[in-house]
Coordinates of C-alpha atoms and ligand atoms in Angstrom, one line a residue:
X12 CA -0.8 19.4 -9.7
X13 CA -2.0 19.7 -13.2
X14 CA 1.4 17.9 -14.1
X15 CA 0.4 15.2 -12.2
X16 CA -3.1 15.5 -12.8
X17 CA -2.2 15.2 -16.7
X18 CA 0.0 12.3 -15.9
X19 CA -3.1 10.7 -14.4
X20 CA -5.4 11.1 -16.9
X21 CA -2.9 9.5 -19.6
X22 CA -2.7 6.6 -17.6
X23 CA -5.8 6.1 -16.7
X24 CA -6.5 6.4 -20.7
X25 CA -3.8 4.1 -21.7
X26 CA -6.1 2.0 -19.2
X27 CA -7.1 -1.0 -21.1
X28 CA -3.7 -1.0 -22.9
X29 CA -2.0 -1.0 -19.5
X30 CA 1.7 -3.0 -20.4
X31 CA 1.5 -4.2 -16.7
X32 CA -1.8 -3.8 -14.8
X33 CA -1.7 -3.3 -11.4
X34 CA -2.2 -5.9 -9.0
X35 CA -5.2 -4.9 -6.1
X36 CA -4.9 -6.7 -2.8
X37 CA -7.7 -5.5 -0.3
X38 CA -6.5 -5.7 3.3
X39 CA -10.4 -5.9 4.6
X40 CA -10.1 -6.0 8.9
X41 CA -13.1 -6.6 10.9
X42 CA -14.4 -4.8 13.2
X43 CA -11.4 -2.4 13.2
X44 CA -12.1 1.3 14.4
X45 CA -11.4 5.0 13.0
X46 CA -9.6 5.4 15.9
X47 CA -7.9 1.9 16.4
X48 CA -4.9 2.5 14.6
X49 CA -1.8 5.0 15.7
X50 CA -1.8 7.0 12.3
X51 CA -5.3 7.9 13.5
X52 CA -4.7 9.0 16.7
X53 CA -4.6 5.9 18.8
X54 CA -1.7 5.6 20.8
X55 CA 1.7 5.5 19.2
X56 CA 3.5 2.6 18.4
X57 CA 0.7 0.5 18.4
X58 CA -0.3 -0.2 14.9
X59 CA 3.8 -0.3 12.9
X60 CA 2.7 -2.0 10.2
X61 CA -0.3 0.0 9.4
X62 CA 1.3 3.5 9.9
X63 CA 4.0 2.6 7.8
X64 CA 1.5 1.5 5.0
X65 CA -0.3 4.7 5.4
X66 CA 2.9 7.3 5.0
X67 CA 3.9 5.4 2.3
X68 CA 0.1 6.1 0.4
X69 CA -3.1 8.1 1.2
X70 CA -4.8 8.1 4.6
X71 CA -8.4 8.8 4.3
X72 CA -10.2 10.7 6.9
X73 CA -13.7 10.3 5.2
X74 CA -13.9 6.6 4.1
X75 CA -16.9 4.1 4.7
X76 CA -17.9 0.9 5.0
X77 CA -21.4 0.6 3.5
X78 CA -22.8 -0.4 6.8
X79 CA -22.0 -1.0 10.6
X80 CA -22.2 -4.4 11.0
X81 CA -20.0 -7.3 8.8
X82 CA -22.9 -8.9 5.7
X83 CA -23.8 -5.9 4.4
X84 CA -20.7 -4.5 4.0
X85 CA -19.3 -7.6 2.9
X86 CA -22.1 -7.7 0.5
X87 CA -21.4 -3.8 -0.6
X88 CA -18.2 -4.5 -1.4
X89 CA -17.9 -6.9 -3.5
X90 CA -21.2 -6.5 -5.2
X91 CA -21.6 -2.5 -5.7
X92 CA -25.3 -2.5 -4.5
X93 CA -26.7 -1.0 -1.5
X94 CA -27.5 -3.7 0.7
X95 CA -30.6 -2.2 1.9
X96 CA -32.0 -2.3 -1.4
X97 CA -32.3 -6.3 -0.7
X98 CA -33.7 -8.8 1.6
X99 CA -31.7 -11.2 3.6
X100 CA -28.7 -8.7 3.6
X101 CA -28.1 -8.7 7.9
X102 CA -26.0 -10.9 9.9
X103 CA -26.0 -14.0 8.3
X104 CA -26.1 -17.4 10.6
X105 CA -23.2 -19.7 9.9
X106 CA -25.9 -22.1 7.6
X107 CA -27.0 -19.3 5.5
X108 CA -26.8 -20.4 1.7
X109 CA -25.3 -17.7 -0.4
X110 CA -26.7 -14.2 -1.1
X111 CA -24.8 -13.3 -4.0
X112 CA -26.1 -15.0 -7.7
X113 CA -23.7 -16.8 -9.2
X114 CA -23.7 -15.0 -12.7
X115 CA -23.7 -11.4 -11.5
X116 CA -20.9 -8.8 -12.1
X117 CA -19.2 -8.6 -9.2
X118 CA -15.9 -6.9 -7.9
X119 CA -13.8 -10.5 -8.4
X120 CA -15.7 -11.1 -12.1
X121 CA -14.7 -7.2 -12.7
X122 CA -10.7 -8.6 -12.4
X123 CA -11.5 -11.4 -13.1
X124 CA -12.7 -10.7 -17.1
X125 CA -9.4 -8.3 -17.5
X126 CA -7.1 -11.5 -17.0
X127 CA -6.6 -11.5 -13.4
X128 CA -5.9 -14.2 -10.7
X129 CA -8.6 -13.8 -8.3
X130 CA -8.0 -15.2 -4.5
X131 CA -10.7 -14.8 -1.6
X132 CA -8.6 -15.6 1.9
X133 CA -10.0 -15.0 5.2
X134 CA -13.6 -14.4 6.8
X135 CA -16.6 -14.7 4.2
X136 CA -20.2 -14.0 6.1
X137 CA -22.0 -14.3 2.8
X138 CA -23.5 -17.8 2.9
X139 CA -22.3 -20.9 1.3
X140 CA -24.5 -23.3 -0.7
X141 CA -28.0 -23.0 -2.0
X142 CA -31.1 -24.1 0.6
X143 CA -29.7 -27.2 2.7
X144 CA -26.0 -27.7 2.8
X145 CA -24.1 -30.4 3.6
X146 CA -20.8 -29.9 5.4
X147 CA -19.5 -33.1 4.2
X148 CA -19.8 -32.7 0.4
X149 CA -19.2 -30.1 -2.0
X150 CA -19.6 -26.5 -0.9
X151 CA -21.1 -24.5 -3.0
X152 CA -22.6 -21.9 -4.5
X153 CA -19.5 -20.2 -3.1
X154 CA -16.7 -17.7 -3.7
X155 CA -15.7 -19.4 -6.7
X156 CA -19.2 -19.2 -8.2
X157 CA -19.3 -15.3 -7.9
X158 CA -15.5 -14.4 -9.3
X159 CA -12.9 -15.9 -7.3
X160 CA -10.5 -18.3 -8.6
X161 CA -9.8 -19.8 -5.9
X162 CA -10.5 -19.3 -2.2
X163 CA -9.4 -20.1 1.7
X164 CA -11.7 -18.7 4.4
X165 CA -14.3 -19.5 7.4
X166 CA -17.9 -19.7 6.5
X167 CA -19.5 -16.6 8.4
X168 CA -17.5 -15.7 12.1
X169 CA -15.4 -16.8 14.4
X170 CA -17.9 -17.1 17.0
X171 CA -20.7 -19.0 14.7
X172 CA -20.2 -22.5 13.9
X173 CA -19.5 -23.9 11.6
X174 CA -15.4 -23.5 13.2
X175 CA -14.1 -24.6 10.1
X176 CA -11.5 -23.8 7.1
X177 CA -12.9 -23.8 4.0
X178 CA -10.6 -24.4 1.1
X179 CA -12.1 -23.5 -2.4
X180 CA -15.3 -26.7 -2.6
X181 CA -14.2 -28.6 0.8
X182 CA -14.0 -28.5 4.6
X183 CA -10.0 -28.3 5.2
X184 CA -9.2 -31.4 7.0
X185 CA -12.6 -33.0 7.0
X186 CA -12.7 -36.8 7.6
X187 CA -16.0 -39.0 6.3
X188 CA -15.5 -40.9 10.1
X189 CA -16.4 -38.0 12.0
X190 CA -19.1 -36.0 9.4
X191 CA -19.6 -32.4 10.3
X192 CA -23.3 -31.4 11.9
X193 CA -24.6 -27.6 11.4
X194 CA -27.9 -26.5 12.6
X195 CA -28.8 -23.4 14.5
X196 CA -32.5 -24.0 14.9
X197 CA -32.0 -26.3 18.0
X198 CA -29.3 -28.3 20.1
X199 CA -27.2 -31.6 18.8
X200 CA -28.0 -34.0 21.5
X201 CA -25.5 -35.2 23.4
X202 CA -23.4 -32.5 22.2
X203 CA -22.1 -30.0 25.5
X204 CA -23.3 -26.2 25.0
X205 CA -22.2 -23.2 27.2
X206 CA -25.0 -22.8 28.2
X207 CA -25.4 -26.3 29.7
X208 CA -21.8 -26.4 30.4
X209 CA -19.9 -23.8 31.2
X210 CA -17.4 -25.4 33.8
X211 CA -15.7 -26.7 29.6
X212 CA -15.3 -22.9 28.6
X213 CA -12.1 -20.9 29.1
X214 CA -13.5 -17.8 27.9
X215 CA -17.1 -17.0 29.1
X216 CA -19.6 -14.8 27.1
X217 CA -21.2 -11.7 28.4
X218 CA -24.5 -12.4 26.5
X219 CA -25.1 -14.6 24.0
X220 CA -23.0 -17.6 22.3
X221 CA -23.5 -20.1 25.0
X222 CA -24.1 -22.6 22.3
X223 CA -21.7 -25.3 20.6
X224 CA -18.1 -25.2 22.7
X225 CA -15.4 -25.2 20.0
X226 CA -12.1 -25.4 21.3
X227 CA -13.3 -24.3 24.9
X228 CA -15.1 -21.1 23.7
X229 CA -18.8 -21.4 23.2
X230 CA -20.3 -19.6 20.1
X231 CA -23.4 -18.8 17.9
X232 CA -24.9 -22.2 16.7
X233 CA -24.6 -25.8 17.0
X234 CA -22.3 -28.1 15.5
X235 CA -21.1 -32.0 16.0
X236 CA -18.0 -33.6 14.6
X237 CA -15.4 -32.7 12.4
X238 CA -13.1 -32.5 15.6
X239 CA -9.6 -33.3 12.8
X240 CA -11.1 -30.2 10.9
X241 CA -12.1 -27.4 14.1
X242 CA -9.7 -24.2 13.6
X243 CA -7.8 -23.4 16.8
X244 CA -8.6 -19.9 17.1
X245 CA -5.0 -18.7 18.5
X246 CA -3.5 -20.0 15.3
X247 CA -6.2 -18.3 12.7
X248 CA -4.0 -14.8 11.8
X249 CA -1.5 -17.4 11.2
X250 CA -3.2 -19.7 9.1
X251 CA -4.9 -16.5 6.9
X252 CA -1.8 -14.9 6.6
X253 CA 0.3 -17.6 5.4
X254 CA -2.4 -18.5 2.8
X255 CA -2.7 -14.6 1.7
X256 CA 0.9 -14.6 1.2
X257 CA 1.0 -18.1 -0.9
X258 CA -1.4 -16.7 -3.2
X259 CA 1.2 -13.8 -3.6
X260 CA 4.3 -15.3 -4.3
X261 CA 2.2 -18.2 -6.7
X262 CA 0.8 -15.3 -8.5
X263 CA 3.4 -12.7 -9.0
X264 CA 4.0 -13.4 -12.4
X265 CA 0.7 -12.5 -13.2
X266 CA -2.2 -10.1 -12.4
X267 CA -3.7 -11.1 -9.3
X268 CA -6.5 -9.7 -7.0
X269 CA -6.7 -10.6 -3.4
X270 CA -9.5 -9.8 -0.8
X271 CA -7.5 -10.5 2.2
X272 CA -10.1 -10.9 4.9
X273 CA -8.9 -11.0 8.5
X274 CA -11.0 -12.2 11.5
X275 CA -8.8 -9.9 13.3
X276 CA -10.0 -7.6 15.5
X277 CA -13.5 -9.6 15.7
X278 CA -14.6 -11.6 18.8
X279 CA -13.8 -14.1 20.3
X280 CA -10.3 -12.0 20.8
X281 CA -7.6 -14.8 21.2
X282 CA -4.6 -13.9 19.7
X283 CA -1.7 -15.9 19.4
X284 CA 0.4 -16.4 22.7
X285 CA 3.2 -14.1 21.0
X286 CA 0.9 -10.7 20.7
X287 CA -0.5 -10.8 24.4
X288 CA 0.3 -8.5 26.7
X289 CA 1.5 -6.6 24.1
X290 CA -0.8 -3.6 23.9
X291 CA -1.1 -3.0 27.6
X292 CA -5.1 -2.9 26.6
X293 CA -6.2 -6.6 26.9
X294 CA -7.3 -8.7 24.3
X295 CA -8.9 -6.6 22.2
X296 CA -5.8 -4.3 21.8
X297 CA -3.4 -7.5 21.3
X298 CA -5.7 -8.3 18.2
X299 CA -4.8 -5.1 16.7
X300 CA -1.4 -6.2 17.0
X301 CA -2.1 -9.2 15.6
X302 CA -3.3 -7.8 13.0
X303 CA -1.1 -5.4 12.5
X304 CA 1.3 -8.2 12.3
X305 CA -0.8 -9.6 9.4
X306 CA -1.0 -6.2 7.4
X307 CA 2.9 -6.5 7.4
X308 CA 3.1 -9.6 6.1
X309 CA 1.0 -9.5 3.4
X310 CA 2.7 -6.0 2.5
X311 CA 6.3 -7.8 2.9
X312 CA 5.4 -10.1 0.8
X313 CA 4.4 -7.9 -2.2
X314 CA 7.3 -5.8 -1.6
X315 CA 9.6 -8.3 -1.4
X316 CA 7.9 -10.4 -4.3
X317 CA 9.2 -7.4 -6.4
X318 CA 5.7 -6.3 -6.8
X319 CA 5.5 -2.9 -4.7
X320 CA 6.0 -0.2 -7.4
X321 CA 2.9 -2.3 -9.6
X322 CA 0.9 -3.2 -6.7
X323 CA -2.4 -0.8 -5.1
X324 CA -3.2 -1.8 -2.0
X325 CA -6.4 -0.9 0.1
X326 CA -6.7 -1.2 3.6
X327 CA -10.0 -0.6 5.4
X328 CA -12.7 -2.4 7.8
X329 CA -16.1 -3.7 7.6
X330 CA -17.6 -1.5 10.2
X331 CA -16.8 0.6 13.2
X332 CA -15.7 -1.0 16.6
X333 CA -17.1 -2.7 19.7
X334 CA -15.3 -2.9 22.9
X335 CA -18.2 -5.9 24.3
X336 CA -19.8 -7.9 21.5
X337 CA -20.5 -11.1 23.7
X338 CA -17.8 -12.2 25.7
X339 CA -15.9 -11.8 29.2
X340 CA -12.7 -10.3 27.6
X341 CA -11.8 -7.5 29.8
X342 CA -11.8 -5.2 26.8
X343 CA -13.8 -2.3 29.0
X344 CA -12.1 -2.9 32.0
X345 CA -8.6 -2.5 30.0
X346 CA -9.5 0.6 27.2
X347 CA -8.0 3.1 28.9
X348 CA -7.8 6.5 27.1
X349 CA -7.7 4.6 24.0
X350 CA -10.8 5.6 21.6
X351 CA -11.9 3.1 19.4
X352 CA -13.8 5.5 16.8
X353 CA -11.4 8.1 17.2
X354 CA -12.9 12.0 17.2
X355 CA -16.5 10.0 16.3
X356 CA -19.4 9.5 18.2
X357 CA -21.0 5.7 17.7
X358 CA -19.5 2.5 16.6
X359 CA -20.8 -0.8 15.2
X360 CA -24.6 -1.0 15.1
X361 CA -24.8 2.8 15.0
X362 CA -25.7 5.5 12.7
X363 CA -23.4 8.1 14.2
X364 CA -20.2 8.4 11.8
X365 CA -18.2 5.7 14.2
X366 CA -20.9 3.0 12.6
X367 CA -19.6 3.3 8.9
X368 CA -16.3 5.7 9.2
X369 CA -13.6 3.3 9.4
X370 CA -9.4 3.2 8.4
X371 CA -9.1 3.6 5.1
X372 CA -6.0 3.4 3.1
X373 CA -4.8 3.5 -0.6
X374 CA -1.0 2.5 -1.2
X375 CA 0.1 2.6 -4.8
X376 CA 4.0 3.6 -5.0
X377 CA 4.7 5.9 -8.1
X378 CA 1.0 6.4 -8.7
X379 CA -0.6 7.5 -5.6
X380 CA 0.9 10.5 -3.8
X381 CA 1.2 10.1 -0.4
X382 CA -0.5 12.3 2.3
X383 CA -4.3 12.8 3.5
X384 CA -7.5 13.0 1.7
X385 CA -10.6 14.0 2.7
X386 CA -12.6 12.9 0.1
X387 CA -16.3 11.1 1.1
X388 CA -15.6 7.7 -0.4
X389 CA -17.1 4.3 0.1
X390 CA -15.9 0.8 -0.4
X391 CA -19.3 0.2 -2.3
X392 CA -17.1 2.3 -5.1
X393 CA -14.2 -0.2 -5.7
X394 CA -16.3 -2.6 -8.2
X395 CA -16.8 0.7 -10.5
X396 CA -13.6 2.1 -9.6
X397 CA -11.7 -0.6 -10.2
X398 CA -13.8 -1.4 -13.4
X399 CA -12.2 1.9 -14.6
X400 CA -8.9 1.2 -13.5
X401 CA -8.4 -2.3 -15.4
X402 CA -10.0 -0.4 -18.5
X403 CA -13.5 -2.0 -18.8
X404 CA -15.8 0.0 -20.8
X405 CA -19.1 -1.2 -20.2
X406 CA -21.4 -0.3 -17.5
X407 CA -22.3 -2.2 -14.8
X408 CA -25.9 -2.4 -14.3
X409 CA -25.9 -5.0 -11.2
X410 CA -23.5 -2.2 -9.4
X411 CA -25.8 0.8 -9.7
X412 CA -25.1 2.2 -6.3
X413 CA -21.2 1.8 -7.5
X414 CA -19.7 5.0 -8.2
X415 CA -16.5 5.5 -10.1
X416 CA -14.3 7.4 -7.6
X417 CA -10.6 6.0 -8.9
X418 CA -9.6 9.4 -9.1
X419 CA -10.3 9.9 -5.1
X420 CA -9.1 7.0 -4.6
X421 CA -5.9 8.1 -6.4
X422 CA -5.6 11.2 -4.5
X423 CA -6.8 13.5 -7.9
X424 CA -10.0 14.4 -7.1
X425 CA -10.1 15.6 -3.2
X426 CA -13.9 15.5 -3.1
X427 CA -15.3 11.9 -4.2
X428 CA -18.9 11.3 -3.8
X429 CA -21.4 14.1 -3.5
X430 CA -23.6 11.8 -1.3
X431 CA -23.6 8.6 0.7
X432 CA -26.0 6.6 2.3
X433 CA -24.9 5.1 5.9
X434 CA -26.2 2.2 6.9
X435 CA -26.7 1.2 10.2
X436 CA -30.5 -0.3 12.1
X437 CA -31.7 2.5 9.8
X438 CA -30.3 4.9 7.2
X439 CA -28.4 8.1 7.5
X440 CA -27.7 10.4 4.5
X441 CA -23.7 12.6 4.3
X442 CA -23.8 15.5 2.0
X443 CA -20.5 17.1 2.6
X444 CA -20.0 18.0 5.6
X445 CA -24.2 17.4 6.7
X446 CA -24.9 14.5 8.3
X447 CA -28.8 13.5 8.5
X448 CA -30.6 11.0 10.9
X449 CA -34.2 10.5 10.1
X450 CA -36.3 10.4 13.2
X451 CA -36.3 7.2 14.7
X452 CA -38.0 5.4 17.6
X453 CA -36.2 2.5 19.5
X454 CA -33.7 2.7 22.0
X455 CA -30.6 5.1 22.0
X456 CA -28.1 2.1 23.4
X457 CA -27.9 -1.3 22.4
X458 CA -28.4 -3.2 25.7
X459 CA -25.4 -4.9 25.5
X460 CA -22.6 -3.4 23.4
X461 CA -23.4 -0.1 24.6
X462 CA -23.3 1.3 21.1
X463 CA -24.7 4.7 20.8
X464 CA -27.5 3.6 17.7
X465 CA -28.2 7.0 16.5
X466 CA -32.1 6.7 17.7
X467 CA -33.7 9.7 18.2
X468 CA -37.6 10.5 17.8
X469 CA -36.7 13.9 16.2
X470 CA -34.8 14.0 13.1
X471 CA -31.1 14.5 13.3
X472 CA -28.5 17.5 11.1
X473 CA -25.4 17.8 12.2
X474 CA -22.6 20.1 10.9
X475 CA -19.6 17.4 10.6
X476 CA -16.9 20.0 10.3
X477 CA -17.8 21.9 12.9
X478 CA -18.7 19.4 14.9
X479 CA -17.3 16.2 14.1
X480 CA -18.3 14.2 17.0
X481 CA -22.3 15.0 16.3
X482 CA -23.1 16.3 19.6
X483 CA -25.2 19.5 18.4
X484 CA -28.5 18.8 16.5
X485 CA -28.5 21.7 14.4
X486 CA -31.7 20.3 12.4
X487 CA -33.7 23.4 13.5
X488 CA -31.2 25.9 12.3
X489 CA -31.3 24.8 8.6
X490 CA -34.6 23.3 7.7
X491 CA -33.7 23.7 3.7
X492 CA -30.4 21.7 4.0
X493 CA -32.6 18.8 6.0
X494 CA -35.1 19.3 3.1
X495 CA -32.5 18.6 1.1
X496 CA -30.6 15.8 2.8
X497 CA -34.0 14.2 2.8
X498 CA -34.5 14.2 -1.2
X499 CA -31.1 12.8 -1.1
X500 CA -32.3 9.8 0.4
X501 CA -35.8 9.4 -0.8
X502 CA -33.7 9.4 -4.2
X503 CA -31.5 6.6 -3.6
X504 CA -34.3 4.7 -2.4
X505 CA -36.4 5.6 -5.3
X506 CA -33.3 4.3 -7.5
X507 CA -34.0 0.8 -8.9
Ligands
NG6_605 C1 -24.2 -10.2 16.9 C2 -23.3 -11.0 18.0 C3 -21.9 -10.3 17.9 C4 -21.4 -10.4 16.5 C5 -22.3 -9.8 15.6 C6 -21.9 -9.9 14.1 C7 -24.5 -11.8 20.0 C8 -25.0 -11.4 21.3 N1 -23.9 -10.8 19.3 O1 -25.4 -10.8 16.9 O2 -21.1 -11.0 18.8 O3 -21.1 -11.7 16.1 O4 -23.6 -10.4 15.7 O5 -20.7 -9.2 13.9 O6 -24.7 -12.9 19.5 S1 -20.3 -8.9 12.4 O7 -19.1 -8.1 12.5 O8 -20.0 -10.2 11.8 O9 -21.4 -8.2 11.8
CA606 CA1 -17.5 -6.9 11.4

């Protein structure tokens, strides 16, 4: 240990001097569970790819999202700031204009300024333009205004218009004949909607997106046109994948960063005709497959690329799962045993641990020892982490909620953050192994997803290692460790 511990700390001085920096490729999956993969307990076989990626680094049973559902955590990420702290910071619609200043330090500009490559591939969700955009023209403020070089992804969702590839300024495959129409205020007339039409749809929601019809699946807003340019969503892993591993090989000679977002496991759940059937679970379970699939690619192309022993590569989710988020899938009928949160009570939406406690990987051959960790870390940390690791001194002012955890995420330091804010339709604090809830009115289940919220008009303690899957309020038992718990987070919020 202190062998290895000494090793560390002369690398991580030799930082900035670094003969050959490390390549970082986040692998960021959507919607993905604790529970959703075999090497956390779901059932064998199911999830190749990602086991083999997590024997071969360090498996995180304490790693978080910032918050339960996709913006915020998007916007956590790659900013360092608690998204709560701002305005605006929800579910985006697919016409939101950007919610990240151009200018501002982010986790791109971070490799950005040490000489890196930076690629953006995959699902964005944090607004494109400034106030009125227009679909036709240039797109931006966008990823390339806040640190990427270059970028390949879908505005917001797969089940929001606009249904659309985005390649760095354009609309992939858009044609001034047939100009692309947006809005989400009202219905394009003339244009079908499921709503109006649901006779066009081969997959039916279960509330909700009964708007445009895109490729026979209706979705959240309303768009015309750009019929050469529509995605077809059985082809998506494919089409992000293949562009993640372009921007590989093209950069291997140099320092690159990718964030590698999938749309994988989100709804609408149409995997490719080659992964159904597949998991024996439906379609929800043949998207993890899917994007299992994906994860090995991208990994099978840095390996084979030559680039495994100098490459750290982090694999994690953007909040906890859903079995129904909107349409007629079959994913309850066909879960099974399987548990999408694993041991942990609540999913997305919720402020139970299965909100923001999500698969969480760190893969660095040579560097990072493989095994377990249950350090408390959050993916808010990788813009100061990561900071440290490419050997910037200066502080980060923008990233204040950003701690530098490299160490945990190295396997070093088994503990990580003292404290961590959850985030979920209200706050939760983690100190260690205490969890608190604040008192909250509203109601206990979301009325459609089912998701367990984490409401509850008393306030909420529970005893994590004891009882990992928060069934026993012990908030009565230990009023000085709730007094506590509830500095922690009239702190944080105090923090400007
Ligand atoms: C909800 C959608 C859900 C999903 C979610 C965002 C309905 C009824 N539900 O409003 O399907 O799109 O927003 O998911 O429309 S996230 O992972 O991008 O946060
Ligand atoms: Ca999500």
């Amino acid at each position: 240990m202190l062998v290895r511990t000494l090793l560390l700390t002369g690398l991580l001085a030799a930082a900035p001097a670094l003969a050959v920096p490390p390549n970082v490729v986040v692998i960021y999956a959507d919607d993905l569970g604790y529970g959703d993969i075999s090497c956390n307990g779901a059932k064998a076989g199911l999830t190749p790819n990602i086991d083999r990626l997590a024997s071969e680094g360090l498996r995180f049973t304490d790693g978080h999202c910032s918050s339960a559902t996709c913006t915020p955590s998007r916007y956590a990420i790659l900013t360092g700031e608690y998204p709560w702290r701002r305005q605006g910071t929800g579910v985006l619609p697919g016409d939101a204009k950007l919610i990240i200043e151009p200018g501002r330090t982010t986790l791109p500009t971070v490799f950005k300024e040490a000489g890196y490559r930076t690629g953006a591939v995959g699902k964005w969700h944090l607004g494109l333009g400034d106030e009125k955009l227009d679909w036709n023209g240039k797109i931006a403020p966008g990823p390339l205004e806040i640190g990427f070089d270059e970028c390949f992804i879908m505005a917001a969702t797969g089940d929001r218009v606009p249904c659309v590839y985005v390649k760095n300024h354009e609309v992939v495959g858009r044609d001034p004949a047939d100009p692309i129409e947006v809005r989400y205020d009202a219905p394009i007339p003339g244009e079908p909607t499921g709503k109006a039409n649901p006779e066009m749809l081969r997959l039916h929601p279960s509330h909700g997106h009964d708007m445009a019809i895109v490729d026979g699946v209706s979705r959240i807003g309303y768009m015309k046109g750009g019929e050469k340019a529509r995605w077809k969503d059985e082809d998506m892993a494919d089409t992000f994948t293949s562009q993640a591993v372009e921007f590989i090989k093209k950069n291997k000679d140099k320092p690159f960063f990718l964030y590698f977002a999938t749309h994988d496991i989100h709804v609408p759940r149409l995997p490719n005709n080659r992964f159904l059937g597949k998991s024996g679970m439906g379609t929800r379970g043949d998207a993890i497959v899917e994007f299992d699939w994906s994860v090995g690619e991208v990994v099978k192309a840095i390996d084979d690329a030559g680039l495994k022993e100098n490459t750290l590569i982090v694999f994690s989710s953007d909040n906890g799962p859903v079995v129904d988020d909107g349409y007629k899938d079959e994913a309850v009928a066909k879960l099974g045993s399987h548990k999408p949160a694993g041991p942990y009570r609540g999913g997305k939406y919720s402020k139970f641990e299965g909100g923001t406690r999500v698969p969480f990987v760190v893969r660095w051959p040579g560097k990072v020892k493989p095994g377990e960790s249950a350090a408390l870390v959050c993916q808010i940390d990788f813009t100061a982490s990561f900071a440290a690791l490419v050997g910037r001194q200066s502080p980060i002012p923008t990233a204040k909620d950003s701690q530098n955890v490299l160490q945990a995420l190295l396997g070093a330091d088994p503990k990580g953050r003292e404290t961590l804010i959850e985030q979920a339709a209200g706050l939760a604090v983690r100190r260690g192994k205490w969890k608190f809830i604040p008192a909250s009115g509203g109601r206990k289940v979301a009325a459609f997803t089912n998701s367990e919220l984490g409401n509850d008009p008393e306030p909420q303690l529970y005893d994590l290692e004891a009882d990992p899957g928060e069934t026993r309020n012990v908030a009565a038992d230990h009023p000085e460790i709730l007094d506590r718990l509830r500095k922690d987070l009239a702190e944080a919020k105090e923090t400007q």
